[in-house]
Coordinates of C-alpha atoms in Angstrom, one line a residue:
M1 CA -20.0 -51.0 47.4
S2 CA -22.4 -53.9 49.2
T3 CA -22.5 -57.2 47.8
G4 CA -24.4 -60.4 48.4
K5 CA -23.0 -64.0 48.5
G6 CA -23.7 -64.7 44.8
N7 CA -22.0 -61.0 43.9
R8 CA -19.2 -62.0 46.1
S9 CA -18.3 -64.8 44.0
S10 CA -18.9 -63.4 40.8
L11 CA -16.6 -60.3 42.2
K12 CA -13.7 -62.6 43.2
E13 CA -14.0 -64.5 39.9
F14 CA -13.7 -61.4 38.0
L15 CA -10.6 -60.2 40.2
A16 CA -9.5 -63.2 39.7
S17 CA -9.6 -62.7 35.6
I18 CA -8.1 -59.1 35.6
A19 CA -5.3 -60.0 38.2
V20 CA -3.3 -61.9 35.1
I21 CA -3.8 -59.5 32.7
K22 CA -1.1 -56.8 31.6
G23 CA -1.8 -53.4 30.4
D24 CA -4.5 -50.9 30.5
L25 CA -8.0 -52.5 32.2
S26 CA -10.2 -49.3 31.0
N27 CA -12.3 -51.2 28.6
I28 CA -12.7 -54.5 31.1
T29 CA -16.1 -55.3 31.4
A30 CA -16.9 -55.2 35.4
P31 CA -20.1 -57.6 36.9
P32 CA -23.3 -55.4 36.7
F33 CA -23.3 -55.1 40.4
V34 CA -20.2 -53.0 40.6
L35 CA -21.2 -50.5 38.2
A36 CA -22.5 -46.8 38.8
T37 CA -25.4 -45.5 37.4
Q38 CA -23.3 -42.7 35.4
S39 CA -20.9 -42.7 32.6
T40 CA -17.4 -41.4 32.9
V41 CA -18.5 -38.6 30.5
E42 CA -20.7 -37.2 33.4
F43 CA -17.9 -37.0 35.9
P44 CA -16.6 -33.1 34.7
S45 CA -19.7 -31.5 36.2
Y46 CA -18.7 -32.9 39.6
W47 CA -15.9 -29.7 39.1
A48 CA -19.1 -27.2 39.2
S49 CA -21.0 -29.4 42.1
H50 CA -20.2 -26.6 44.5
P51 CA -20.8 -23.4 42.3
E52 CA -19.8 -21.1 45.0
Q53 CA -16.4 -22.5 44.9
F54 CA -16.4 -22.8 41.5
L55 CA -17.0 -19.0 40.8
A56 CA -15.1 -17.3 43.6
P57 CA -11.7 -17.0 42.5
A58 CA -13.2 -14.7 39.5
S59 CA -14.0 -12.0 41.6
E60 CA -10.9 -11.9 44.2
P61 CA -8.7 -9.0 43.2
D62 CA -5.5 -10.2 45.5
P63 CA -3.7 -12.6 43.2
A64 CA -2.5 -14.9 46.6
K65 CA -5.9 -15.0 47.7
R66 CA -7.3 -15.8 44.3
A67 CA -4.7 -19.0 44.0
L68 CA -5.8 -20.0 47.5
L69 CA -9.6 -20.0 46.4
V70 CA -8.5 -22.1 43.5
L71 CA -7.0 -24.6 45.7
R72 CA -10.2 -24.5 47.8
W73 CA -12.2 -25.3 44.8
F74 CA -10.2 -28.1 43.6
L75 CA -10.1 -29.8 47.4
T76 CA -13.8 -29.5 48.0
S77 CA -14.8 -30.8 44.9
L78 CA -12.6 -34.0 45.0
K79 CA -15.1 -36.1 47.1
N80 CA -17.7 -35.8 44.4
Q81 CA -15.2 -36.5 42.0
Q82 CA -14.1 -39.8 43.5
Y83 CA -17.1 -40.9 44.8
G84 CA -19.6 -40.1 41.9
G85 CA -21.6 -38.0 43.7
R86 CA -22.5 -40.5 46.3
A87 CA -22.2 -40.9 49.8
E88 CA -19.2 -42.6 51.1
N89 CA -21.0 -45.4 52.9
E90 CA -22.1 -46.5 49.1
G91 CA -18.7 -46.8 48.4
V92 CA -16.7 -46.7 45.0
K93 CA -18.7 -47.8 41.9
K94 CA -17.0 -48.4 38.3
P95 CA -18.8 -45.7 35.5
L96 CA -19.9 -47.1 32.5
N97 CA -17.2 -46.7 29.9
A98 CA -18.5 -43.8 27.7
F99 CA -18.9 -44.5 23.9
L100 CA -17.2 -42.6 21.1
G101 CA -18.9 -39.5 20.6
E102 CA -21.1 -39.7 23.7
L103 CA -22.0 -36.3 25.1
F104 CA -22.8 -34.7 28.2
L105 CA -24.5 -31.4 28.2
A106 CA -25.7 -29.6 31.3
Q107 CA -26.0 -26.1 32.9
G108 CA -26.3 -24.7 37.0
E109 CA -28.7 -22.7 38.3
D110 CA -25.8 -20.2 38.3
G111 CA -25.6 -20.0 34.4
T112 CA -22.5 -22.3 34.3
R113 CA -22.6 -24.5 31.5
L114 CA -20.9 -27.9 30.6
I115 CA -19.9 -29.6 27.3
A116 CA -18.5 -32.9 27.7
E117 CA -17.7 -35.5 24.9
Q118 CA -16.1 -38.9 24.6
V119 CA -13.4 -38.1 21.8
S120 CA -11.5 -41.3 21.7
H121 CA -12.5 -44.5 22.8
H122 CA -9.1 -46.7 22.3
P123 CA -7.6 -45.3 24.7
P124 CA -10.6 -43.6 26.0
V125 CA -10.4 -40.0 26.5
T126 CA -13.0 -37.6 27.7
A127 CA -12.7 -33.8 26.8
C128 CA -14.5 -31.1 28.6
Y129 CA -15.4 -27.3 28.6
L130 CA -16.9 -25.6 31.9
W131 CA -17.6 -22.2 31.7
N132 CA -19.6 -19.2 33.1
D133 CA -19.9 -15.9 30.9
Q134 CA -21.3 -14.0 33.5
A135 CA -18.4 -14.5 36.2
G136 CA -15.7 -14.8 33.6
I137 CA -14.5 -18.3 34.2
R138 CA -13.8 -21.2 32.2
A139 CA -11.8 -24.6 32.6
E140 CA -11.1 -27.1 29.5
G141 CA -9.4 -30.1 29.6
Y142 CA -9.7 -33.8 29.2
A143 CA -8.3 -37.1 30.9
C144 CA -7.5 -40.5 29.6
Q145 CA -7.4 -43.0 32.4
E146 CA -5.1 -46.1 32.3
I147 CA -6.5 -48.7 35.1
S148 CA -4.3 -51.8 36.5
F149 CA -5.1 -54.1 39.5
N150 CA -2.6 -55.4 41.9
G151 CA -5.1 -55.9 44.5
S152 CA -6.4 -52.4 44.6
V153 CA -7.8 -50.8 41.6
N154 CA -4.9 -48.3 40.4
V155 CA -6.4 -45.4 38.1
K156 CA -3.3 -43.3 36.1
Q157 CA -4.8 -40.5 35.1
I158 CA -3.3 -38.6 31.9
G159 CA -4.6 -35.1 31.1
H160 CA -5.2 -31.6 32.8
A161 CA -7.4 -28.6 32.6
I162 CA -6.3 -25.0 32.3
L163 CA -8.8 -22.9 34.3
H164 CA -8.8 -19.0 33.0
L165 CA -10.1 -16.1 34.9
D166 CA -11.3 -13.6 32.3
A167 CA -10.9 -10.5 34.5
Y168 CA -7.1 -10.7 35.2
K169 CA -6.1 -12.8 32.3
E170 CA -5.2 -15.6 34.8
D171 CA -4.3 -19.2 33.8
Y172 CA -3.9 -22.2 36.3
L173 CA -2.7 -25.9 35.2
I174 CA -4.9 -28.5 37.2
P175 CA -3.2 -31.6 36.7
L176 CA -5.3 -34.8 37.6
A177 CA -4.5 -36.8 40.6
D178 CA -4.0 -40.4 40.2
V179 CA -6.1 -42.8 42.5
K180 CA -6.2 -46.0 44.5
I181 CA -9.3 -47.9 44.8
K182 CA -8.8 -50.0 48.0
G183 CA -11.0 -52.4 49.9
I184 CA -12.4 -54.0 46.9
L185 CA -11.9 -57.9 48.7
S186 CA -13.6 -56.9 51.7
G187 CA -16.5 -55.5 49.6
T188 CA -16.0 -52.0 51.1
T189 CA -14.2 -49.5 48.5
Y190 CA -12.8 -46.2 49.3
P191 CA -10.2 -44.0 47.1
E192 CA -7.0 -42.9 48.1
L193 CA -5.1 -39.8 46.1
D194 CA -1.8 -41.2 44.8
G195 CA 1.4 -39.1 44.5
E196 CA 2.4 -35.7 44.6
Y197 CA 0.3 -32.7 42.9
H198 CA 0.8 -29.3 42.3
I199 CA -1.4 -26.4 40.7
M200 CA 0.6 -23.8 38.9
S201 CA -0.5 -20.1 38.0
S202 CA 0.5 -17.8 35.6
T203 CA 0.9 -15.3 38.1
G204 CA 4.1 -17.5 39.6
F205 CA 1.8 -18.8 42.9
V206 CA 2.4 -22.7 43.5
V207 CA 0.4 -25.0 45.5
H208 CA 1.3 -27.8 46.9
A209 CA -0.6 -28.3 50.0
T210 CA 1.3 -24.9 50.5
L211 CA 1.0 -21.8 48.6
F212 CA 4.2 -20.0 47.8
K213 CA 5.7 -17.8 45.5
Q214 CA 8.1 -19.5 42.4
E215 CA 11.7 -18.4 42.6
P216 CA 13.3 -16.1 42.5
T217 CA 10.9 -14.1 44.6
G218 CA 9.3 -17.1 46.2
D219 CA 10.9 -19.3 49.0
K220 CA 9.2 -23.0 50.1
K221 CA 10.2 -22.6 53.6
H222 CA 8.4 -19.6 54.3
P223 CA 4.7 -20.1 52.6
L224 CA 2.2 -17.7 52.4
F225 CA -0.3 -20.3 53.4
T226 CA -0.6 -24.0 54.6
I227 CA -3.3 -26.3 54.3
S228 CA -4.0 -29.4 56.3
G229 CA -6.3 -32.1 56.5
Q230 CA -8.2 -34.6 54.6
W231 CA -9.9 -33.9 51.3
N232 CA -13.3 -36.0 52.1
D233 CA -13.7 -34.6 55.9
E234 CA -12.2 -31.6 57.1
V235 CA -9.4 -29.3 55.6
T236 CA -7.8 -26.2 57.7
I237 CA -6.0 -23.3 56.0
Y238 CA -3.2 -21.5 58.0
E239 CA -1.4 -18.2 57.3
G240 CA 2.4 -19.0 57.0
G241 CA 3.3 -22.6 58.4
D242 CA 0.9 -24.7 60.0
D243 CA 1.9 -23.2 63.3
G244 CA 0.5 -19.8 61.9
R245 CA -3.2 -18.1 62.4
V246 CA -6.1 -20.4 61.2
I247 CA -7.8 -18.5 58.4
E248 CA -10.4 -21.0 57.9
T249 CA -11.4 -24.9 58.7
I250 CA -13.7 -26.4 55.9
N251 CA -16.0 -29.1 56.9
V252 CA -16.0 -30.7 53.2
P253 CA -19.2 -33.1 53.8
A254 CA -21.3 -30.0 55.2
I255 CA -21.0 -28.1 51.6
K256 CA -24.3 -28.4 50.1
S257 CA -23.7 -29.9 46.6
L258 CA -25.9 -28.6 43.7
P259 CA -25.8 -30.8 40.5
M260 CA -26.1 -29.7 37.3
K261 CA -28.8 -30.3 35.5
V262 CA -29.7 -31.7 32.1
E263 CA -32.7 -31.4 29.8
D264 CA -35.7 -34.1 30.4
L265 CA -34.7 -37.0 28.3
E266 CA -37.6 -36.7 25.8
Q267 CA -35.7 -33.2 25.0
Q268 CA -32.2 -35.1 25.0
D269 CA -30.2 -36.0 21.8
E270 CA -29.9 -39.6 21.4
W271 CA -26.2 -39.2 21.8
E272 CA -26.6 -37.6 25.2
S273 CA -25.3 -39.8 27.9
R274 CA -28.3 -40.1 30.3
K275 CA -30.6 -41.0 27.3
A276 CA -28.0 -43.7 25.5
W277 CA -27.8 -45.3 28.8
A278 CA -31.6 -45.0 29.8
G279 CA -31.9 -48.4 29.9
V280 CA -28.9 -49.5 31.9
I281 CA -29.5 -46.8 34.4
A282 CA -33.3 -47.9 35.1
A283 CA -32.2 -51.6 35.2
L284 CA -29.5 -50.9 37.8
N285 CA -31.9 -48.4 39.7
N286 CA -34.3 -51.6 39.9
G287 CA -31.6 -54.1 40.9
D288 CA -32.4 -55.9 38.0
M289 CA -28.8 -57.3 37.0
Q290 CA -29.9 -59.6 34.0
R291 CA -31.7 -56.4 32.3
T292 CA -28.4 -54.4 33.5
V293 CA -26.1 -56.9 31.3
D294 CA -28.8 -57.1 28.2
E295 CA -29.3 -53.2 27.9
K296 CA -25.3 -52.7 28.3
S297 CA -24.9 -54.9 25.6
K298 CA -27.2 -53.4 23.0
V299 CA -24.9 -50.3 23.3
E300 CA -21.5 -51.9 23.1
E301 CA -22.8 -54.3 20.3
A302 CA -24.0 -51.3 18.3
Q303 CA -20.8 -49.4 18.9
R304 CA -18.7 -52.5 17.6
Q305 CA -20.8 -52.4 14.6
M306 CA -20.3 -48.8 13.8
R307 CA -16.3 -48.9 14.4
K308 CA -16.6 -51.9 12.0
R309 CA -18.6 -50.5 9.5
E310 CA -16.5 -47.2 9.4
E311 CA -13.3 -49.1 8.9
E312 CA -14.7 -51.1 6.2
K313 CA -16.0 -47.5 4.1
G314 CA -12.4 -45.6 5.3
V315 CA -14.2 -43.0 7.4
K316 CA -13.0 -41.9 10.8
W317 CA -15.1 -40.4 13.4
E318 CA -15.1 -36.7 14.1
P319 CA -15.9 -35.3 17.4
L320 CA -18.5 -32.3 17.7
F321 CA -17.3 -29.8 19.7
F322 CA -13.2 -30.8 20.6
S323 CA -10.6 -31.1 18.1
R324 CA -7.2 -32.8 18.6
L325 CA -4.2 -30.7 18.1
Q326 CA -1.7 -31.7 15.3
T327 CA 1.3 -31.1 17.8
T328 CA 2.0 -31.6 21.5
R329 CA 3.0 -28.2 22.2
D330 CA 0.7 -25.9 23.9
P331 CA 1.9 -22.3 24.7
I332 CA 0.1 -22.4 27.9
L333 CA 1.0 -25.6 29.0
E334 CA 4.6 -25.2 28.0
D335 CA 4.6 -21.7 29.9
L336 CA 3.0 -22.9 33.2
A337 CA 4.1 -26.9 33.3
T338 CA 7.7 -27.6 34.6
E339 CA 9.6 -30.9 33.8
P340 CA 8.8 -33.1 36.6
M341 CA 5.2 -32.3 36.0
K342 CA 5.1 -32.8 32.2
D343 CA 5.4 -36.5 32.5
G344 CA 1.1 -37.4 32.6
L345 CA -0.2 -33.9 31.2
F346 CA -0.2 -35.8 28.0
S347 CA 0.8 -38.7 26.0
S348 CA 1.0 -39.5 22.2
Q349 CA -1.7 -41.8 22.4
S350 CA -4.2 -39.9 24.0
G351 CA -3.2 -36.6 22.0
M352 CA -4.1 -33.0 23.1
W353 CA -7.9 -31.7 22.6
K354 CA -9.0 -28.2 22.7
F355 CA -12.7 -26.9 22.6
N356 CA -13.8 -25.7 19.1
H357 CA -15.4 -22.1 20.0
E358 CA -16.2 -21.5 16.5
K359 CA -18.5 -24.5 16.6
L360 CA -20.2 -23.5 19.4
R361 CA -21.0 -19.8 18.3
K362 CA -22.4 -21.2 14.9
G363 CA -24.5 -23.7 17.2
I364 CA -25.2 -27.1 16.6
E365 CA -28.6 -28.3 16.0
K366 CA -30.4 -31.3 17.1
P367 CA -30.0 -34.4 15.9
F368 CA -26.1 -34.1 16.2
H369 CA -25.6 -37.1 14.2
G370 CA -28.5 -37.2 11.9
S371 CA -30.6 -40.5 11.8
L372 CA -27.4 -42.2 13.3
K373 CA -28.2 -43.3 16.9
P374 CA -25.2 -45.0 19.4
N375 CA -27.5 -48.3 20.1
V376 CA -28.0 -48.9 16.6
G377 CA -25.1 -50.3 14.7
Q378 CA -25.7 -48.7 11.2
L379 CA -23.5 -45.7 9.4
Q380 CA -24.5 -42.8 7.7

């Protein structure tokens, strides 16, 4: 994030204002020059921005190697996840706050498809379903971010994803890593992943920088594989411990990204992310900060009016593709998550969300919400 003299002054004022706020800062309005040109609802697409990595576990017959390939996919997707698909020298920018009902529908050249939907605004929750029927792989999950500031921006992520491999009837629990955004005061921002991280497999493998089998047959002191390196640079995989044979060295920046594609704006529904934020995105790309503010305010004010009218009429917003579970007990989650992991996988505020496959089978025709538009504050 590069800032001029005037922008630096505005940034300091902004940081001073949020430094005294206690609690979640997810919905705080940031200065326009720190904004990204995409919404939070678009970020699940980065899980599939390296298609070969995403699909690889689905065709590996060896369960230990499958678990390793899941870790490989996770590690190689982190850079695009954290930088929003941009180069590192551009720094980290704040995504647009997705509005309730916002959608991101995309497809990869390999047939991978994505449906992401903003299912809650207070707290902000993005749910997603990423799948490839031909390869037999699918991932379903949701994320709720709690943001605080103490010199760095601290992003605590609540939620998780379940990666399922059809051929092996196998599941992987993918937690969401917490992140610290540093370098804000210097104007050169960069992310650091925070805390410990585990990926759990229904075949009993645990991934935590090393790959080992769960007890009673496993042994943490004698891992099957060990991974070391830096998630945004180079990662080395060793057989056994880190003094074992080098299996592979991965140059993460050299892996070619293939962003998922969306329909042209003319064909998109009014509730699809890039069409809804088209005015803001154009203004940001042109460096027109006043127009950015104006266009962003149109959407935000329309959403406020929509919520107000819903409250007056006693109606509740219903997501198109996802349903909130009436319980916080998910059989797959209960089977895979250890007690220390469960804190952060869900909360009573964020709820638990599942993709509605029946709605997908039946099909949902455009316009998705009839005459209701996200940037016009009327209610059907």
